[in-house]
Coordinates of C-alpha atoms and ligand atoms in Angstrom, one line a residue:
Chain A
M24 CA 29.5 -27.9 26.1
E25 CA 27.4 -31.0 26.7
G26 CA 25.8 -32.6 23.6
G27 CA 27.2 -29.9 21.3
V28 CA 25.1 -27.2 22.9
A29 CA 26.4 -23.8 22.1
T30 CA 26.7 -21.6 25.1
N31 CA 25.3 -18.2 25.3
Q32 CA 27.7 -17.0 27.9
R33 CA 28.8 -13.4 28.2
F34 CA 32.2 -12.1 29.2
P35 CA 31.5 -8.8 31.0
K36 CA 34.1 -6.2 31.5
I37 CA 34.9 -4.2 34.7
K38 CA 36.7 -0.9 35.1
I39 CA 37.2 0.5 38.6
R40 CA 37.2 4.3 38.7
E41 CA 37.6 5.0 42.4
I42 CA 38.2 2.7 45.3
K43 CA 38.3 3.3 49.0
D44 CA 37.6 0.9 51.9
D45 CA 33.9 2.0 52.1
Y46 CA 33.4 3.4 48.7
L47 CA 33.7 2.0 45.2
K48 CA 32.8 3.3 41.7
F49 CA 33.1 1.1 38.7
E50 CA 31.9 0.5 35.2
L51 CA 30.3 -2.8 34.3
R52 CA 30.0 -3.5 30.5
E53 CA 28.9 -6.1 28.1
T54 CA 26.2 -7.6 30.2
D55 CA 22.5 -6.6 30.6
A56 CA 20.4 -4.8 33.2
S57 CA 19.1 -8.1 34.7
M58 CA 22.7 -9.0 35.8
A59 CA 23.4 -5.4 37.0
N60 CA 20.2 -5.4 39.0
A61 CA 20.7 -8.9 40.4
L62 CA 24.1 -7.8 41.7
R63 CA 22.6 -4.6 43.2
R64 CA 19.8 -6.5 44.9
V65 CA 22.1 -9.2 46.3
M66 CA 24.6 -6.5 47.7
I67 CA 21.7 -4.8 49.5
A68 CA 19.7 -7.8 50.8
E69 CA 21.6 -11.0 50.6
V70 CA 25.3 -10.6 51.4
P71 CA 25.7 -11.7 55.0
T72 CA 27.1 -9.7 57.9
I73 CA 27.1 -10.1 61.7
A74 CA 24.8 -8.0 63.9
I75 CA 23.6 -8.2 67.4
D76 CA 20.4 -10.2 67.5
L77 CA 19.8 -11.3 71.0
V78 CA 20.2 -9.1 74.2
E79 CA 19.9 -10.2 77.8
I80 CA 19.6 -7.2 80.0
E81 CA 20.8 -7.6 83.6
V82 CA 20.5 -4.0 84.8
N83 CA 19.0 -1.1 83.0
S84 CA 18.3 2.0 85.0
S85 CA 18.8 4.3 82.0
V86 CA 16.1 6.5 80.5
L87 CA 15.7 4.2 77.5
N88 CA 13.7 1.0 77.9
D89 CA 15.2 -2.5 77.2
E90 CA 13.8 -3.0 73.8
F91 CA 14.8 0.5 72.6
I92 CA 18.4 -0.2 73.7
S93 CA 18.3 -3.7 72.1
H94 CA 17.2 -2.2 68.8
R95 CA 20.0 0.4 69.0
L96 CA 22.6 -2.4 69.6
G97 CA 21.3 -4.3 66.6
L98 CA 21.9 -1.4 64.3
I99 CA 25.6 -1.0 65.2
P100 CA 27.6 -2.3 62.2
L101 CA 30.2 -4.9 63.2
T102 CA 33.2 -5.9 61.2
S103 CA 32.0 -9.0 59.3
D104 CA 34.9 -10.4 57.4
R105 CA 34.1 -13.8 59.0
A106 CA 30.5 -13.8 58.0
M107 CA 30.8 -15.6 54.7
G108 CA 32.4 -18.5 56.5
M109 CA 30.0 -18.6 59.4
R110 CA 26.8 -20.6 59.8
F111 CA 23.4 -19.2 60.2
S112 CA 22.2 -20.0 63.8
R113 CA 19.1 -21.8 62.4
D114 CA 21.4 -24.1 60.4
C115 CA 23.9 -24.7 63.2
D116 CA 23.7 -28.2 64.6
A117 CA 26.6 -27.6 67.0
C118 CA 24.5 -25.4 69.3
D119 CA 21.1 -23.9 70.0
G120 CA 22.2 -20.4 69.0
D121 CA 22.9 -19.3 72.6
G122 CA 26.2 -17.5 71.9
Q123 CA 28.5 -20.3 73.2
C124 CA 29.1 -21.5 69.7
E125 CA 31.9 -20.1 67.6
H126 CA 30.4 -21.3 64.3
C127 CA 27.4 -19.1 64.4
S128 CA 27.6 -16.5 67.1
V129 CA 29.7 -13.9 68.9
E130 CA 29.1 -12.8 72.4
F131 CA 29.4 -9.2 73.6
H132 CA 29.3 -7.8 77.1
L133 CA 28.5 -4.3 78.3
D134 CA 28.9 -3.0 81.8
V135 CA 28.8 0.8 82.4
R136 CA 27.8 2.8 85.5
C137 CA 27.8 6.5 85.9
D138 CA 29.4 7.8 89.1
Q139 CA 30.0 11.4 88.2
D140 CA 27.9 14.5 87.9
Q141 CA 28.6 14.9 84.2
T142 CA 26.4 12.9 81.8
L143 CA 28.2 9.7 80.7
D144 CA 27.9 8.5 77.1
V145 CA 27.6 4.7 76.6
T146 CA 29.1 4.0 73.2
S147 CA 30.0 1.2 70.9
A148 CA 33.5 1.4 72.4
D149 CA 32.0 0.0 75.7
L150 CA 30.9 -3.2 73.9
M151 CA 33.4 -5.9 74.8
S152 CA 33.6 -8.6 72.1
T153 CA 34.7 -12.1 72.8
D154 CA 36.0 -12.3 69.2
P155 CA 38.7 -9.8 68.3
S156 CA 37.8 -10.0 64.6
V157 CA 34.2 -8.9 65.3
L158 CA 34.1 -5.4 66.6
P159 CA 32.0 -2.3 66.1
V160 CA 33.3 -0.8 62.8
D161 CA 34.3 2.5 64.4
V162 CA 36.2 0.8 67.2
A163 CA 38.0 -1.4 64.5
A164 CA 38.8 1.8 62.5
K165 CA 40.3 3.4 65.5
S166 CA 42.7 0.5 66.0
N167 CA 44.0 0.6 62.5
S168 CA 44.1 4.4 62.2
S169 CA 44.6 4.4 58.4
A170 CA 40.9 4.6 57.7
Y171 CA 40.0 8.0 59.1
D172 CA 40.8 10.6 61.7
A173 CA 40.5 8.7 65.0
S174 CA 40.4 11.9 67.2
E175 CA 37.1 12.8 65.5
N176 CA 35.7 9.4 66.5
R177 CA 33.8 9.3 69.9
G178 CA 32.0 6.1 69.2
I179 CA 28.4 5.4 68.3
I180 CA 26.3 6.6 71.2
I181 CA 23.9 3.9 72.6
V182 CA 22.5 5.8 75.6
K183 CA 23.4 8.5 78.0
L184 CA 23.6 7.9 81.8
R185 CA 23.3 10.4 84.7
R186 CA 24.7 9.8 88.2
G187 CA 23.6 6.5 89.6
Q188 CA 22.3 5.0 86.4
E189 CA 23.7 1.8 85.1
L190 CA 23.5 -0.5 82.1
R191 CA 24.7 -4.1 82.2
L192 CA 23.9 -6.6 79.5
R193 CA 25.0 -9.6 77.4
A194 CA 24.4 -9.5 73.7
I195 CA 24.7 -12.3 71.0
A196 CA 25.6 -11.3 67.5
R197 CA 24.6 -13.6 64.7
K198 CA 25.1 -14.0 61.0
G199 CA 22.2 -12.7 58.9
I200 CA 21.1 -11.0 55.7
G201 CA 19.4 -7.7 54.9
K202 CA 16.3 -9.6 53.7
D203 CA 15.7 -10.7 57.3
H204 CA 16.4 -7.3 58.8
A205 CA 18.1 -4.2 57.5
K206 CA 20.6 -4.2 60.3
W207 CA 22.3 -7.0 58.5
S208 CA 22.7 -5.1 55.2
P209 CA 26.3 -4.3 54.5
A210 CA 25.3 -1.7 52.0
A211 CA 24.7 1.9 52.8
T212 CA 23.8 2.6 49.2
V213 CA 24.2 0.6 46.0
T214 CA 23.1 2.2 42.8
F215 CA 23.8 1.8 39.1
M216 CA 23.0 4.1 36.2
Y217 CA 22.9 3.4 32.5
E218 CA 25.7 5.2 30.7
P219 CA 24.2 7.8 28.5
E220 CA 25.2 8.3 24.9
I221 CA 24.8 12.0 23.9
R222 CA 24.9 13.0 20.3
I223 CA 24.7 16.7 19.3
N224 CA 23.6 17.6 15.8
E225 CA 26.5 19.9 15.2
E226 CA 25.1 21.3 12.0
M227 CA 21.9 22.4 13.7
M228 CA 23.8 23.5 16.8
E229 CA 25.8 26.0 14.6
S230 CA 22.6 27.6 13.4
L231 CA 22.1 28.8 17.0
S232 CA 23.3 32.1 18.2
I233 CA 25.6 32.2 21.2
D234 CA 22.8 33.4 23.5
E235 CA 20.5 30.6 22.2
K236 CA 23.3 28.1 22.9
R237 CA 23.6 29.5 26.4
S238 CA 19.9 29.4 27.2
W239 CA 19.8 25.8 25.8
I240 CA 22.7 24.7 28.1
E241 CA 21.0 26.5 31.0
S242 CA 17.9 24.4 30.5
S243 CA 19.6 21.4 31.8
P244 CA 19.1 21.1 35.6
T245 CA 22.5 19.4 35.9
K246 CA 25.7 20.6 34.2
V247 CA 26.0 18.3 31.3
F248 CA 27.0 20.8 28.5
D249 CA 29.2 23.8 28.2
I250 CA 30.6 26.2 25.7
D251 CA 34.2 25.8 24.5
P252 CA 35.7 29.2 25.2
N253 CA 37.9 29.0 22.1
T254 CA 35.6 27.6 19.5
Q255 CA 32.3 28.8 20.9
Q256 CA 30.9 25.3 20.3
V257 CA 28.6 23.4 22.6
V258 CA 30.5 20.5 24.1
V259 CA 29.4 17.6 26.4
T260 CA 31.5 18.1 29.5
D261 CA 29.9 15.5 31.8
P262 CA 27.6 13.0 30.2
E263 CA 27.0 11.2 33.5
A264 CA 25.6 14.3 35.1
Y265 CA 22.6 13.8 32.9
T266 CA 19.7 12.5 34.9
Y267 CA 17.4 11.4 32.0
D268 CA 15.2 14.4 32.8
E269 CA 14.9 15.3 29.0
E270 CA 14.8 19.0 29.8
V271 CA 17.3 19.8 27.0
I272 CA 15.2 17.8 24.5
K273 CA 12.1 19.7 25.5
K274 CA 14.0 23.0 25.3
A275 CA 15.3 22.2 21.8
E276 CA 11.7 21.4 20.7
A277 CA 10.5 24.7 22.3
M278 CA 13.2 26.5 20.4
G279 CA 11.9 25.0 17.1
K280 CA 15.0 22.7 16.9
P281 CA 13.8 19.1 17.4
G282 CA 16.6 16.7 17.0
L283 CA 19.2 19.1 18.2
V284 CA 20.4 16.5 20.6
E285 CA 19.8 12.8 20.9
I286 CA 20.3 11.0 24.2
E287 CA 20.2 7.3 24.5
A288 CA 20.9 5.0 27.5
K289 CA 23.4 2.3 26.4
E290 CA 21.8 -1.0 27.2
D291 CA 25.0 -2.8 28.2
S292 CA 26.9 -0.3 30.1
F293 CA 26.4 0.5 33.8
I294 CA 28.1 2.8 36.3
F295 CA 27.9 1.4 39.8
T296 CA 28.3 3.3 43.0
V297 CA 28.8 1.1 46.1
E298 CA 29.0 2.5 49.6
S299 CA 29.5 0.1 52.5
T300 CA 28.5 0.5 56.1
G301 CA 32.0 -0.6 57.0
A302 CA 31.0 -4.1 58.0
I303 CA 33.0 -5.4 55.0
K304 CA 35.1 -3.5 52.4
A305 CA 33.1 -2.1 49.4
S306 CA 35.3 -4.2 47.1
K307 CA 34.6 -7.3 49.2
L308 CA 30.9 -6.5 49.1
V309 CA 30.9 -6.9 45.3
V310 CA 33.0 -10.1 45.4
N311 CA 30.7 -11.6 48.0
A312 CA 27.6 -10.6 46.0
I313 CA 29.0 -12.5 43.0
E314 CA 29.6 -15.5 45.3
V315 CA 26.2 -15.3 46.9
L316 CA 24.5 -15.0 43.5
K317 CA 26.4 -18.1 42.3
Q318 CA 25.2 -20.0 45.4
K319 CA 21.6 -19.0 44.7
L320 CA 21.8 -20.2 41.1
D321 CA 23.4 -23.4 42.3
A322 CA 20.5 -23.9 44.7
V323 CA 17.9 -23.6 41.9
R324 CA 19.4 -26.4 39.8
L325 CA 17.0 -29.3 39.2
S326 CA 17.5 -32.2 41.5
D327 CA 18.3 -35.6 40.1
D328 CA 15.0 -37.1 41.2
T329 CA 13.1 -34.4 39.4
V330 CA 15.0 -35.1 36.2
E331 CA 14.4 -38.9 36.6
A332 CA 10.7 -38.5 37.2
D333 CA 10.5 -36.5 34.0
D334 CA 12.4 -39.0 32.0
Q335 CA 9.8 -41.6 32.9
F336 CA 7.0 -39.2 32.2
G337 CA 8.7 -38.5 28.9
E338 CA 8.7 -42.2 27.9
L339 CA 5.1 -42.5 28.9
G340 CA 4.3 -39.4 26.9
V341 CA 5.9 -40.9 23.8
H342 CA 3.7 -44.0 24.2
M343 CA 0.6 -41.9 24.7
R344 CA 1.4 -39.9 21.6
G345 CA 1.9 -43.1 19.7
G346 CA 5.7 -42.5 19.1
Chain B
M18 CA 0.6 -9.2 64.9
N19 CA -0.3 -11.7 62.3
A20 CA 2.6 -10.8 60.0
P21 CA 4.5 -13.8 58.7
D22 CA 7.9 -14.6 60.2
R23 CA 10.7 -12.8 58.3
Y24 CA 12.6 -16.0 57.7
E25 CA 9.6 -17.3 55.7
R26 CA 11.0 -15.3 52.8
F27 CA 14.1 -17.2 52.4
V28 CA 14.0 -20.5 54.3
V29 CA 12.5 -23.4 52.3
P30 CA 10.1 -25.3 54.6
E31 CA 11.0 -28.8 55.4
G32 CA 9.5 -31.3 53.1
T33 CA 9.2 -28.8 50.3
K34 CA 11.2 -29.0 47.1
K35 CA 13.3 -25.9 46.1
V36 CA 12.5 -26.5 42.4
S37 CA 9.6 -28.4 41.0
Y38 CA 9.0 -29.0 37.4
E39 CA 5.7 -29.4 35.6
R40 CA 5.3 -30.2 31.9
D41 CA 2.6 -28.5 30.0
T42 CA -0.1 -31.0 29.1
K43 CA -1.2 -29.5 25.9
I44 CA 2.0 -28.0 24.4
I45 CA 5.1 -30.1 23.6
N46 CA 8.3 -28.7 24.9
A47 CA 6.7 -26.3 27.3
A48 CA 7.0 -26.4 31.0
S49 CA 6.8 -24.5 34.3
F50 CA 9.4 -24.4 37.0
T51 CA 8.3 -23.4 40.4
I52 CA 11.2 -22.1 42.5
E53 CA 10.5 -21.8 46.2
R54 CA 11.8 -18.8 48.2
E55 CA 13.3 -16.9 45.3
D56 CA 12.3 -13.5 43.8
H57 CA 13.1 -11.1 41.0
T58 CA 16.9 -11.4 41.6
V59 CA 17.0 -15.0 40.2
G60 CA 13.8 -14.8 38.1
N61 CA 14.9 -11.9 36.0
I62 CA 18.4 -13.1 35.2
L63 CA 17.1 -16.5 34.3
R64 CA 14.5 -15.1 32.0
M65 CA 16.9 -12.8 30.3
Q66 CA 19.5 -15.5 29.9
L67 CA 16.8 -17.8 28.4
H68 CA 16.0 -15.1 25.9
R69 CA 19.6 -15.4 24.6
D70 CA 19.0 -19.0 23.8
P71 CA 17.9 -19.3 20.1
N72 CA 16.0 -22.5 20.9
V73 CA 13.8 -20.8 23.4
L74 CA 10.5 -19.6 21.9
F75 CA 9.2 -18.2 25.1
A76 CA 10.6 -17.6 28.6
G77 CA 8.9 -15.6 31.3
Y78 CA 8.7 -15.5 35.1
K79 CA 6.2 -14.3 37.6
L80 CA 6.1 -13.6 41.3
P81 CA 2.5 -14.6 41.9
H82 CA 2.0 -12.6 45.1
P83 CA 4.4 -10.7 47.4
L84 CA 3.4 -13.0 50.3
Q85 CA 3.8 -16.2 48.3
Y86 CA 7.5 -16.6 48.4
K87 CA 8.1 -18.3 45.1
I88 CA 8.5 -17.6 41.4
I89 CA 7.2 -19.5 38.4
V90 CA 9.4 -19.7 35.3
R91 CA 7.7 -20.8 32.2
I92 CA 9.7 -22.0 29.2
H93 CA 8.7 -23.1 25.7
T94 CA 11.4 -24.3 23.4
A95 CA 11.8 -25.5 19.8
S96 CA 11.9 -29.3 19.2
Q97 CA 15.7 -29.5 19.1
S98 CA 15.8 -28.5 22.7
S99 CA 13.6 -28.9 25.8
P100 CA 12.6 -26.7 28.7
M101 CA 14.8 -28.6 31.1
Q102 CA 17.8 -28.4 28.8
A103 CA 17.3 -24.7 28.3
Y104 CA 16.8 -24.1 32.0
N105 CA 20.0 -26.0 32.9
Q106 CA 22.0 -24.3 30.2
A107 CA 20.8 -20.8 31.3
I108 CA 22.0 -21.6 34.9
N109 CA 25.4 -22.9 33.6
D110 CA 25.9 -19.8 31.4
L111 CA 25.0 -17.5 34.2
D112 CA 27.3 -19.4 36.5
K113 CA 30.2 -19.1 34.1
E114 CA 29.5 -15.4 33.5
L115 CA 29.7 -14.8 37.3
D116 CA 33.0 -16.8 37.5
H117 CA 34.4 -14.6 34.8
L118 CA 33.0 -11.4 36.5
K119 CA 34.7 -12.4 39.7
T120 CA 38.0 -13.0 38.0
V121 CA 38.0 -9.7 36.2
F122 CA 36.8 -7.8 39.2
E123 CA 39.5 -9.1 41.5
E124 CA 42.1 -8.3 38.8
E125 CA 40.9 -4.7 38.7
V126 CA 40.9 -4.4 42.5
L127 CA 44.5 -5.7 42.6
K128 CA 45.5 -3.2 39.9
H129 CA 44.1 -0.4 42.1
S130 CA 45.2 -1.8 45.5
R131 CA 48.5 0.1 45.4
D132 CA 46.7 3.4 45.1
Y133 CA 45.1 3.2 48.5
Ligands
ZN30 ZN1 26.1 -22.6 66.6

């Protein structure tokens, strides 16, 4: 607290509801929508991953042209636990981003030729990495079989070859962010919703007949309310199923019962759903987003020379104002 | 064909300052901060954090144009503070909030890590 300045810092709370390697659902409370949205935006567009960015094709006699294949290679998600510690090629002074440099790039090789009558699938499993920590996500999942059923996994198909066709290439994967190209986005989906607060006017509700209650409940396109089989009362069974469609409010008005239910979006409570492409774990995606946002804020701090220049201006200003 | 390079959106050109500060010539304690290569992500959290500061009379940001990769944050404070002080404090508070967020999030992950 410099100069006795009171801080206006918040202390948000987190509660995880469900966690898997590539899926995460959690509650974020006691902060505002700007923070929730900043985190969402950073997860989608600014958390770095590694993706193929440069392809040198030696032989391609497949039916797909070179740039089509290059594009498909770029979109294959690669395990990117290293990405936060890597350099961007453009900032790397150790190399010219040609793939020889371990600080900023990873080299891949692919060499497949079809010598059989049956169509041959060229898949992500044919990509040979020079760094064992950077692999196509499905190949990595296969090797630590805990993630999902490996027998189902036949790799991500890049192209199909018939007899005599061949594909041989060298690819350089680089660190990047989703803002540059969506292939670098670690997020499949990141969403948050405001937690709704649903208040039923019990007194008014009891003035409804059971059939009226039923038709009111039915008016909601999602299953938010139900009737308690014992008490015959309308109860909120799943507040988060509410999509802010206001159908139940309109229905209540149409029934001549305005104010039957009040629904408000809490301004400081958010429910996040994070799905990862597999490049990094969903939980790591959140942690990295926090870290990236911190770095961004750090970068927008005023530089010393700006502050100095203003101090001088300030004195001048005081003279001019006759202080 | 004449589209700007994608990196233009987030790489500050050489010789350009990330943040520049300009005092308002007519109003005391009012100033604009021009932040290069930033967007709503930083603009909006800064604005909302500044609104929490009781000394801030006005805080707003704008993204002048989608192809001008900068935001302008304008701050007007009461006399006991200054735009620069408010700006710095907003960044410090957000930074500490994120530190806290990281700690509580990692604790929660640890709590659940035995489940999967
Ligand atoms: Zn390098």
